[in-house]
Short mmCIF file of C-alpha atoms and ligand atoms in Angstrom, two decimals:
data_model
loop_
_atom_site.label_atom_id
_atom_site.label_comp_id
_atom_site.label_asym_id
_atom_site.label_seq_id
_atom_site.Cartn_x
_atom_site.Cartn_y
_atom_site.Cartn_z
CA MET A 1 4.51 -39.41 -33.44
CA PHE A 2 2.68 -36.86 -31.33
CA ARG A 3 0.42 -36.03 -34.29
CA ILE A 4 -0.62 -39.70 -34.69
CA LEU A 5 -1.22 -40.11 -30.98
CA VAL A 6 -3.34 -36.97 -30.87
CA GLY A 7 -5.36 -38.33 -33.81
CA LEU A 8 -5.96 -41.63 -32.02
CA LEU A 9 -6.81 -39.80 -28.86
CA ALA A 10 -9.37 -37.63 -30.64
CA LEU A 11 -10.99 -40.79 -32.06
CA ALA A 12 -10.98 -42.51 -28.68
CA GLY A 13 -12.44 -39.35 -27.17
CA THR A 14 -15.49 -39.54 -29.40
CA LEU A 15 -16.11 -43.13 -28.27
CA ALA A 16 -15.30 -42.80 -24.59
CA PRO A 17 -18.41 -42.16 -22.52
CA THR A 18 -16.38 -40.58 -19.70
CA HIS A 19 -15.66 -37.57 -21.89
CA ALA A 20 -19.19 -37.02 -23.11
CA GLY A 21 -21.43 -38.05 -20.24
CA ALA A 22 -22.92 -35.66 -17.70
CA GLN A 23 -21.09 -35.45 -14.38
CA ALA A 24 -17.82 -36.56 -16.02
CA THR A 25 -14.69 -35.45 -14.21
CA VAL A 26 -12.72 -32.73 -15.98
CA LYS A 27 -8.96 -33.07 -15.59
CA VAL A 28 -6.55 -30.15 -15.41
CA GLY A 29 -2.79 -30.70 -15.80
CA VAL A 30 -0.65 -28.13 -13.99
CA ILE A 31 3.03 -27.77 -14.96
CA ALA A 32 5.15 -25.73 -12.54
CA PRO A 33 8.38 -25.84 -10.54
CA PHE A 34 7.92 -27.79 -7.30
CA SER A 35 11.65 -28.31 -6.73
CA GLY A 36 14.82 -26.22 -7.10
CA GLY A 37 15.37 -22.51 -6.55
CA PHE A 38 11.92 -21.52 -7.87
CA ALA A 39 9.92 -24.21 -5.97
CA ILE A 40 7.98 -21.56 -4.05
CA TRP A 41 6.11 -20.83 -7.30
CA GLY A 42 4.70 -24.38 -7.33
CA THR A 43 3.67 -24.12 -3.69
CA GLN A 44 1.96 -20.77 -4.23
CA PHE A 45 0.13 -22.07 -7.32
CA LYS A 46 -0.99 -25.23 -5.54
CA ASN A 47 -2.17 -23.47 -2.40
CA ALA A 48 -4.24 -20.97 -4.39
CA ILE A 49 -5.70 -23.77 -6.56
CA GLU A 50 -6.70 -25.69 -3.44
CA VAL A 51 -8.32 -22.61 -1.94
CA TYR A 52 -10.32 -22.08 -5.14
CA MET A 53 -11.27 -25.78 -5.19
CA ALA A 54 -12.34 -25.68 -1.53
CA GLU A 55 -14.40 -22.50 -2.02
CA ASN A 56 -16.20 -24.21 -4.91
CA LYS A 57 -16.31 -27.70 -3.42
CA GLY A 58 -14.25 -28.93 -6.36
CA MET A 59 -17.28 -28.71 -8.67
CA ALA A 60 -17.66 -26.66 -11.85
CA GLY A 61 -21.45 -26.95 -12.14
CA ALA A 62 -22.12 -30.69 -12.37
CA HIS A 63 -18.48 -31.47 -13.12
CA LYS A 64 -15.87 -32.54 -10.68
CA ILE A 65 -12.51 -30.90 -11.35
CA GLU A 66 -9.39 -32.98 -10.80
CA VAL A 67 -5.98 -31.30 -10.81
CA ILE A 68 -2.84 -33.26 -11.70
CA TYR A 69 0.51 -31.63 -10.87
CA ARG A 70 3.83 -32.08 -12.65
CA ASP A 71 7.19 -30.69 -11.51
CA VAL A 72 9.15 -28.99 -14.31
CA GLY A 73 11.94 -27.93 -11.92
CA GLY A 74 12.65 -24.48 -13.40
CA PRO A 75 13.21 -22.88 -16.80
CA ASN A 76 13.35 -26.12 -18.83
CA PRO A 77 11.50 -25.99 -22.17
CA ALA A 78 12.27 -29.60 -23.21
CA ARG A 79 10.88 -30.97 -19.95
CA ALA A 80 7.83 -28.68 -20.11
CA LYS A 81 7.01 -30.03 -23.58
CA GLN A 82 7.49 -33.63 -22.48
CA LEU A 83 5.25 -33.14 -19.44
CA ALA A 84 2.54 -31.49 -21.55
CA GLU A 85 2.56 -34.44 -23.94
CA GLU A 86 2.45 -36.94 -21.09
CA LEU A 87 -0.46 -35.14 -19.42
CA LEU A 88 -2.40 -35.05 -22.66
CA LEU A 89 -1.71 -38.57 -23.85
CA ARG A 90 -1.51 -40.56 -20.65
CA GLU A 91 -3.60 -38.58 -18.18
CA ARG A 92 -5.94 -37.28 -20.86
CA VAL A 93 -6.30 -33.87 -19.27
CA GLN A 94 -8.80 -31.50 -20.90
CA TRP A 95 -7.00 -28.34 -19.72
CA LEU A 96 -3.36 -27.47 -19.26
CA ALA A 97 -2.26 -24.73 -16.87
CA GLY A 98 0.66 -23.32 -14.89
CA PHE A 99 3.89 -22.17 -16.60
CA VAL A 100 6.07 -19.77 -14.66
CA PHE A 101 8.75 -19.27 -17.30
CA THR A 102 8.42 -17.84 -20.79
CA PRO A 103 10.63 -20.50 -22.49
CA ASN A 104 8.45 -23.28 -21.00
CA ALA A 105 5.24 -21.68 -22.25
CA LEU A 106 6.76 -21.18 -25.71
CA ALA A 107 7.84 -24.84 -25.83
CA VAL A 108 4.30 -26.12 -25.23
CA ALA A 109 2.68 -23.74 -27.76
CA PRO A 110 2.93 -26.18 -30.73
CA VAL A 111 1.71 -29.10 -28.57
CA VAL A 112 -1.27 -27.14 -27.32
CA THR A 113 -2.12 -25.93 -30.81
CA GLN A 114 -1.91 -29.43 -32.24
CA ALA A 115 -4.04 -30.96 -29.47
CA LYS A 116 -6.44 -27.96 -29.42
CA VAL A 117 -6.33 -27.99 -25.64
CA PRO A 118 -7.22 -24.79 -23.80
CA THR A 119 -4.22 -23.73 -21.72
CA VAL A 120 -4.23 -21.16 -18.95
CA ILE A 121 -0.91 -19.44 -18.34
CA PHE A 122 -0.69 -18.57 -14.65
CA ASN A 123 2.50 -16.52 -15.03
CA ALA A 124 4.83 -16.61 -18.09
CA ALA A 125 4.70 -12.96 -19.01
CA THR A 126 6.42 -12.10 -22.30
CA ALA A 127 3.82 -10.18 -24.27
CA MET A 128 4.01 -12.22 -27.50
CA ILE A 129 3.35 -15.60 -25.81
CA THR A 130 -0.43 -15.48 -26.28
CA ARG A 131 0.13 -15.02 -30.03
CA GLN A 132 2.03 -18.33 -30.21
CA SER A 133 -1.11 -20.43 -29.77
CA PRO A 134 -4.80 -19.56 -30.18
CA TYR A 135 -5.49 -21.91 -27.23
CA PHE A 136 -3.52 -19.83 -24.71
CA VAL A 137 -5.28 -17.56 -22.24
CA ARG A 138 -3.27 -15.72 -19.58
CA THR A 139 -4.19 -14.66 -16.04
CA SER A 140 -0.89 -13.04 -15.00
CA PHE A 141 0.45 -9.88 -16.61
CA THR A 142 2.87 -8.64 -19.23
CA PRO A 143 6.01 -6.63 -18.45
CA TRP A 144 4.70 -3.88 -20.75
CA GLN A 145 1.51 -3.66 -18.72
CA VAL A 146 3.24 -2.88 -15.42
CA ILE A 147 6.34 -1.05 -16.74
CA TYR A 148 4.57 1.57 -18.82
CA PRO A 149 2.93 3.07 -15.73
CA ILE A 150 6.14 3.05 -13.66
CA ALA A 151 8.34 4.50 -16.40
CA GLU A 152 5.87 7.36 -16.88
CA TRP A 153 5.62 7.86 -13.12
CA ALA A 154 9.44 7.92 -12.79
CA ALA A 155 9.90 10.58 -15.47
CA LYS A 156 6.92 12.74 -14.50
CA GLY A 157 6.17 12.41 -10.78
CA GLY A 158 9.32 10.68 -9.55
CA GLY A 159 11.75 13.41 -10.64
CA ILE A 160 14.02 10.91 -12.41
CA LYS A 161 15.73 12.42 -15.46
CA ASN A 162 18.02 9.60 -16.49
CA ALA A 163 18.11 5.88 -15.87
CA TYR A 164 20.21 2.76 -16.38
CA ILE A 165 18.46 -0.48 -17.35
CA ALA A 166 19.55 -3.93 -16.08
CA VAL A 167 17.43 -6.94 -17.06
CA THR A 168 17.70 -10.72 -17.16
CA ASP A 169 18.64 -11.78 -20.68
CA TYR A 170 15.52 -13.61 -21.87
CA GLY A 171 11.95 -12.90 -23.04
CA PRO A 172 10.42 -10.96 -20.14
CA GLY A 173 13.71 -9.09 -19.56
CA HIS A 174 13.80 -7.99 -23.19
CA ASP A 175 10.16 -6.89 -22.94
CA SER A 176 10.97 -4.97 -19.77
CA GLU A 177 13.92 -3.19 -21.36
CA GLU A 178 11.94 -2.25 -24.46
CA ALA A 179 8.87 -1.12 -22.51
CA PHE A 180 10.88 0.97 -20.07
CA LYS A 181 12.88 2.64 -22.84
CA LYS A 182 9.84 3.52 -24.86
CA ALA A 183 7.69 4.85 -22.01
CA PHE A 184 10.54 6.63 -20.16
CA LYS A 185 11.89 8.33 -23.27
CA SER A 186 8.48 9.45 -24.46
CA SER A 187 7.90 10.98 -21.01
CA GLY A 188 11.12 13.03 -21.38
CA GLY A 189 13.65 10.69 -19.67
CA THR A 190 17.10 9.68 -20.97
CA ILE A 191 18.66 6.20 -20.88
CA VAL A 192 22.32 6.38 -19.89
CA GLY A 193 23.20 2.69 -20.10
CA GLU A 194 21.75 -0.78 -20.36
CA VAL A 195 22.85 -4.33 -19.67
CA ARG A 196 21.36 -7.79 -20.16
CA ILE A 197 22.40 -10.28 -17.47
CA PRO A 198 22.36 -14.07 -18.08
CA LEU A 199 19.50 -15.93 -16.37
CA ALA A 200 21.86 -18.22 -14.42
CA THR A 201 23.80 -15.30 -12.84
CA THR A 202 24.14 -15.38 -9.06
CA ASP A 203 26.80 -12.68 -8.61
CA PHE A 204 25.53 -9.34 -9.84
CA SER A 205 28.45 -7.29 -8.45
CA PRO A 206 30.46 -6.76 -11.67
CA TYR A 207 27.35 -5.48 -13.49
CA PHE A 208 26.30 -3.23 -10.63
CA GLN A 209 29.80 -1.80 -10.23
CA ARG A 210 29.62 -0.47 -13.78
CA ILE A 211 26.19 0.99 -13.05
CA ALA A 212 27.52 2.67 -9.90
CA ASP A 213 30.28 4.24 -11.99
CA ALA A 214 27.74 5.62 -14.48
CA LYS A 215 25.92 7.48 -11.63
CA PRO A 216 22.39 7.47 -13.08
CA ASP A 217 19.45 9.06 -11.18
CA ALA A 218 17.84 5.63 -11.12
CA LEU A 219 18.38 1.99 -11.94
CA PHE A 220 15.47 0.12 -13.49
CA ILE A 221 15.67 -3.67 -13.09
CA PHE A 222 13.82 -6.80 -14.11
CA ALA A 223 14.62 -10.30 -12.89
CA PRO A 224 12.29 -13.30 -12.47
CA ALA A 225 10.80 -13.21 -8.97
CA GLY A 226 12.86 -15.39 -6.66
CA PRO A 227 16.61 -15.70 -6.02
CA PRO A 228 17.65 -13.49 -9.01
CA SER A 229 15.34 -10.59 -8.09
CA VAL A 230 16.33 -10.74 -4.42
CA GLY A 231 20.00 -10.86 -5.47
CA MET A 232 19.68 -7.74 -7.61
CA VAL A 233 18.04 -5.67 -4.86
CA LYS A 234 20.65 -6.79 -2.31
CA THR A 235 23.52 -5.98 -4.69
CA TRP A 236 22.09 -2.49 -5.31
CA ALA A 237 22.30 -1.85 -1.55
CA ASP A 238 25.52 -3.77 -0.80
CA ARG A 239 27.51 -2.25 -3.68
CA GLY A 240 26.81 1.29 -2.51
CA LEU A 241 24.38 2.27 -5.29
CA LYS A 242 21.67 2.97 -2.76
CA SER A 243 23.85 5.07 -0.46
CA SER A 244 25.18 7.09 -3.40
CA GLY A 245 21.58 8.13 -4.21
CA ILE A 246 20.81 5.90 -7.21
CA LYS A 247 17.10 5.11 -6.87
CA LEU A 248 15.87 1.58 -7.62
CA ILE A 249 12.72 0.97 -9.64
CA GLY A 250 11.28 -2.32 -10.84
CA THR A 251 8.28 -4.64 -10.85
CA GLY A 252 8.22 -7.85 -8.78
CA GLU A 253 11.51 -7.44 -6.93
CA THR A 254 10.01 -6.36 -3.60
CA GLN A 255 7.22 -8.89 -3.12
CA GLN A 256 6.16 -9.20 0.50
CA ILE A 257 7.38 -12.81 0.60
CA ASP A 258 10.90 -11.65 -0.33
CA LEU A 259 11.11 -8.55 1.90
CA PRO A 260 12.27 -10.40 5.03
CA SER A 261 15.28 -11.82 3.16
CA ILE A 262 16.09 -8.47 1.51
CA GLY A 263 15.78 -6.60 4.80
CA ASP A 264 15.84 -2.83 5.36
CA SER A 265 17.87 -2.33 2.15
CA ALA A 266 14.51 -2.52 0.37
CA LEU A 267 13.25 0.69 2.00
CA GLY A 268 12.44 3.29 -0.64
CA VAL A 269 12.37 0.93 -3.64
CA VAL A 270 9.50 1.82 -5.99
CA THR A 271 7.84 -0.88 -8.10
CA ALA A 272 4.71 -1.26 -10.22
CA TYR A 273 2.81 -4.51 -10.18
CA HIS A 274 -0.56 -6.03 -10.94
CA TYR A 275 -0.79 -7.57 -7.47
CA THR A 276 -0.16 -5.75 -4.24
CA GLU A 277 -0.39 -7.36 -0.84
CA GLY A 278 -2.14 -4.39 0.75
CA HIS A 279 -4.98 -4.20 -1.79
CA ASP A 280 -8.00 -3.38 0.30
CA SER A 281 -11.11 -5.32 -0.72
CA PRO A 282 -13.40 -7.94 0.88
CA LYS A 283 -12.46 -10.43 -1.88
CA HIS A 284 -8.75 -10.03 -1.12
CA LYS A 285 -9.32 -10.27 2.63
CA LYS A 286 -11.25 -13.52 2.21
CA PHE A 287 -8.57 -14.93 -0.11
CA LYS A 288 -5.83 -14.15 2.40
CA ALA A 289 -7.87 -15.57 5.27
CA ASP A 290 -8.71 -18.79 3.38
CA LEU A 291 -5.05 -19.30 2.46
CA LYS A 292 -3.96 -18.67 6.02
CA ARG A 293 -6.53 -21.12 7.39
CA MET A 294 -5.64 -23.90 4.92
CA PHE A 295 -1.86 -23.29 4.82
CA PRO A 296 -0.95 -21.55 8.09
CA ASN A 297 2.79 -22.15 7.69
CA ASP A 298 3.18 -20.96 4.09
CA PRO A 299 4.08 -17.43 2.96
CA VAL A 300 1.56 -14.67 2.26
CA PRO A 301 0.09 -14.63 -1.26
CA ASN A 302 1.93 -13.14 -4.22
CA LEU A 303 1.53 -12.84 -7.99
CA ALA A 304 1.71 -16.64 -8.33
CA SER A 305 -1.24 -17.03 -5.98
CA VAL A 306 -3.55 -14.69 -7.89
CA GLY A 307 -2.34 -16.00 -11.28
CA ALA A 308 -3.40 -19.51 -10.27
CA TYR A 309 -6.56 -18.54 -8.40
CA ASP A 310 -7.87 -16.48 -11.32
CA GLY A 311 -6.71 -19.15 -13.75
CA MET A 312 -8.88 -21.67 -11.89
CA HIS A 313 -11.77 -19.23 -12.11
CA VAL A 314 -11.44 -19.23 -15.92
CA ILE A 315 -11.27 -23.05 -15.96
CA PHE A 316 -14.31 -23.47 -13.67
CA GLU A 317 -16.50 -20.86 -15.37
CA VAL A 318 -15.70 -22.06 -18.89
CA THR A 319 -16.15 -25.73 -17.93
CA LYS A 320 -19.58 -24.87 -16.49
CA LYS A 321 -20.54 -22.92 -19.58
CA LEU A 322 -19.51 -25.74 -21.93
CA GLY A 323 -21.29 -28.37 -19.83
CA GLY A 324 -18.03 -30.23 -19.27
CA LYS A 325 -17.37 -30.83 -23.01
CA ILE A 326 -14.08 -29.02 -23.40
CA ASP A 327 -13.70 -28.06 -27.04
CA GLY A 328 -10.57 -25.88 -27.41
CA ALA A 329 -12.00 -23.22 -29.71
CA LYS A 330 -15.27 -22.95 -27.76
CA ALA A 331 -13.40 -22.79 -24.47
CA ILE A 332 -11.26 -19.89 -25.64
CA GLN A 333 -14.28 -18.13 -27.08
CA ALA A 334 -16.02 -18.46 -23.71
CA ALA A 335 -12.98 -17.14 -21.83
CA LYS A 336 -12.80 -13.97 -23.95
CA GLY A 337 -14.76 -11.12 -22.42
CA MET A 338 -14.97 -12.74 -18.95
CA LYS A 339 -15.01 -10.12 -16.18
CA TRP A 340 -14.75 -10.69 -12.45
CA GLU A 341 -13.58 -9.38 -9.12
CA SER A 342 -10.20 -10.96 -8.40
CA PRO A 343 -8.39 -10.72 -5.06
CA ARG A 344 -6.01 -8.36 -6.95
CA GLY A 345 -8.89 -6.04 -8.03
CA PRO A 346 -11.29 -5.95 -11.00
CA VAL A 347 -10.10 -7.96 -14.04
CA ALA A 348 -11.27 -8.96 -17.53
CA ILE A 349 -10.00 -11.19 -20.36
CA ASP A 350 -9.57 -9.27 -23.61
CA GLU A 351 -9.82 -10.32 -27.26
CA GLU A 352 -6.09 -11.17 -27.31
CA ARG A 353 -6.68 -13.57 -24.36
CA ASP A 354 -4.70 -11.40 -21.96
CA ILE A 355 -5.85 -9.95 -18.67
CA VAL A 356 -6.92 -6.32 -18.19
CA GLN A 357 -6.25 -5.11 -14.63
CA ASN A 358 -5.18 -2.37 -12.24
CA VAL A 359 -1.49 -1.58 -11.91
CA TYR A 360 -0.30 -0.49 -8.48
CA VAL A 361 2.74 1.79 -8.06
CA ARG A 362 4.19 1.03 -4.60
CA ARG A 363 7.02 2.14 -2.36
CA VAL A 364 8.62 -0.06 0.30
CA GLU A 365 8.10 1.48 3.73
CA LYS A 366 8.02 0.29 7.30
CA VAL A 367 4.49 0.07 8.65
CA GLY A 368 4.06 -1.06 12.24
CA GLY A 369 7.67 -2.25 12.22
CA GLU A 370 7.15 -4.44 9.14
CA LEU A 371 8.52 -3.86 5.63
CA THR A 372 5.53 -3.35 3.32
CA ASN A 373 4.73 -2.21 -0.21
CA VAL A 374 2.60 0.91 0.23
CA THR A 375 0.51 1.89 -2.81
CA VAL A 376 1.23 5.45 -3.93
CA HIS A 377 -0.76 5.42 -7.16
CA THR A 378 -3.22 3.08 -8.91
CA VAL A 379 -3.64 3.00 -12.68
CA PRO A 380 -7.01 1.34 -13.39
CA ASN A 381 -7.87 -1.21 -16.11
CA VAL A 382 -4.56 -1.43 -17.94
CA LYS A 383 -4.51 -3.47 -21.16
CA ASP A 384 -1.23 -4.89 -22.49
CA PRO A 385 0.29 -1.91 -24.36
CA TRP A 386 2.51 -4.19 -26.49
CA LYS A 387 -0.53 -5.60 -28.29
CA GLU A 388 -1.77 -2.09 -29.01
CA ILE A 389 1.65 -1.01 -30.32
CA ASN A 390 2.00 -4.22 -32.37
CA PRO A 391 -1.43 -4.95 -33.86
CA LYS A 392 -1.79 -8.35 -35.55
C1 PHB B 401 8.72 -15.31 -17.27
O1 PHB B 401 9.60 -16.16 -17.53
O2 PHB B 401 7.91 -14.92 -18.12
C2 PHB B 401 8.68 -14.72 -15.88
C3 PHB B 401 9.18 -15.47 -14.80
C4 PHB B 401 9.16 -14.93 -13.52
C5 PHB B 401 8.64 -13.64 -13.32
C6 PHB B 401 8.14 -12.90 -14.39
C7 PHB B 401 8.18 -13.45 -15.67
O3 PHB B 401 8.64 -13.12 -12.08
#
């Protein structure tokens, strides 16, 4: 059914003057959670998109950009697929974007491939996602990209000899586990235990009790940013792992927006991430100021904000370059090799349609009475290591 509709749509597209004429509006469909436990992701995406739109007066060259939002609720692949089809067939969007969760991005891969619609992934991070459709381009990160640097740091500079791994049991968690193991072991570290925790888990105590009993030097964790990541950090402190000297290392578990709800327990946690709130650059300062001015009551930016802001940059620049005629293959070709200054630091899109960027190793400290991620080490221009280890 979808195949037939796409065929008809392609035919209609060649006849419809709105798609071909100069000044035509280019529509972007954004699929993200705007409700439920992960709703903050949708808000952060939308705010950053609106800042980008305002800074560019909503125009990509001669073309007005119109963004249409759809609420996927959370990790829900069937709904993500349905929304993608609806946006393509009914709204006739020329770009798709968004996608917080790996299973949602994977579910739209066949739809996107069939419709040849360029699709910008603002978050979903599992390394292999971009290989599931040639029309995907990603402006977030991969677990491998941020974990390699922290695993090496832990074994070499951090004085950590052995570690326990606890990850959420789905794509990015599996990537995290594999990346940590490989980098930590090759830097001389030993893994003393590992556990995969179901995505829907809210009580981490039984898992963390076993980890406490194993007495590792450190616990490495991955959980999707939001209630699960906050829950893991709190359990590490509340279950006595912290006080018994087990260090906590991770990636997105100590975002600035989550630190107030974690509280002082977060002090000393070391993470590596592609976005850090304290990054010192004029571009970042302007981004933060524009967000604050337009959305004074919303939280400070996080990875979702830069994923969406940079994703819009790809959409605007490519739309300009193609003169508003969005051909999937040409769009992706134009996105490859793009380089720009993002609020997160310098970035580029590589041949595999993933983002090359700095990785910041940070430690939670109190600065001026406020819990903050302080950068202790920056690894410049990191490419996704998974793609290099697993060539096509
Ligand atoms: C993912 O599902 O790929 C994902 C979700 C949330 C994160 C990171 C990765 O914070």
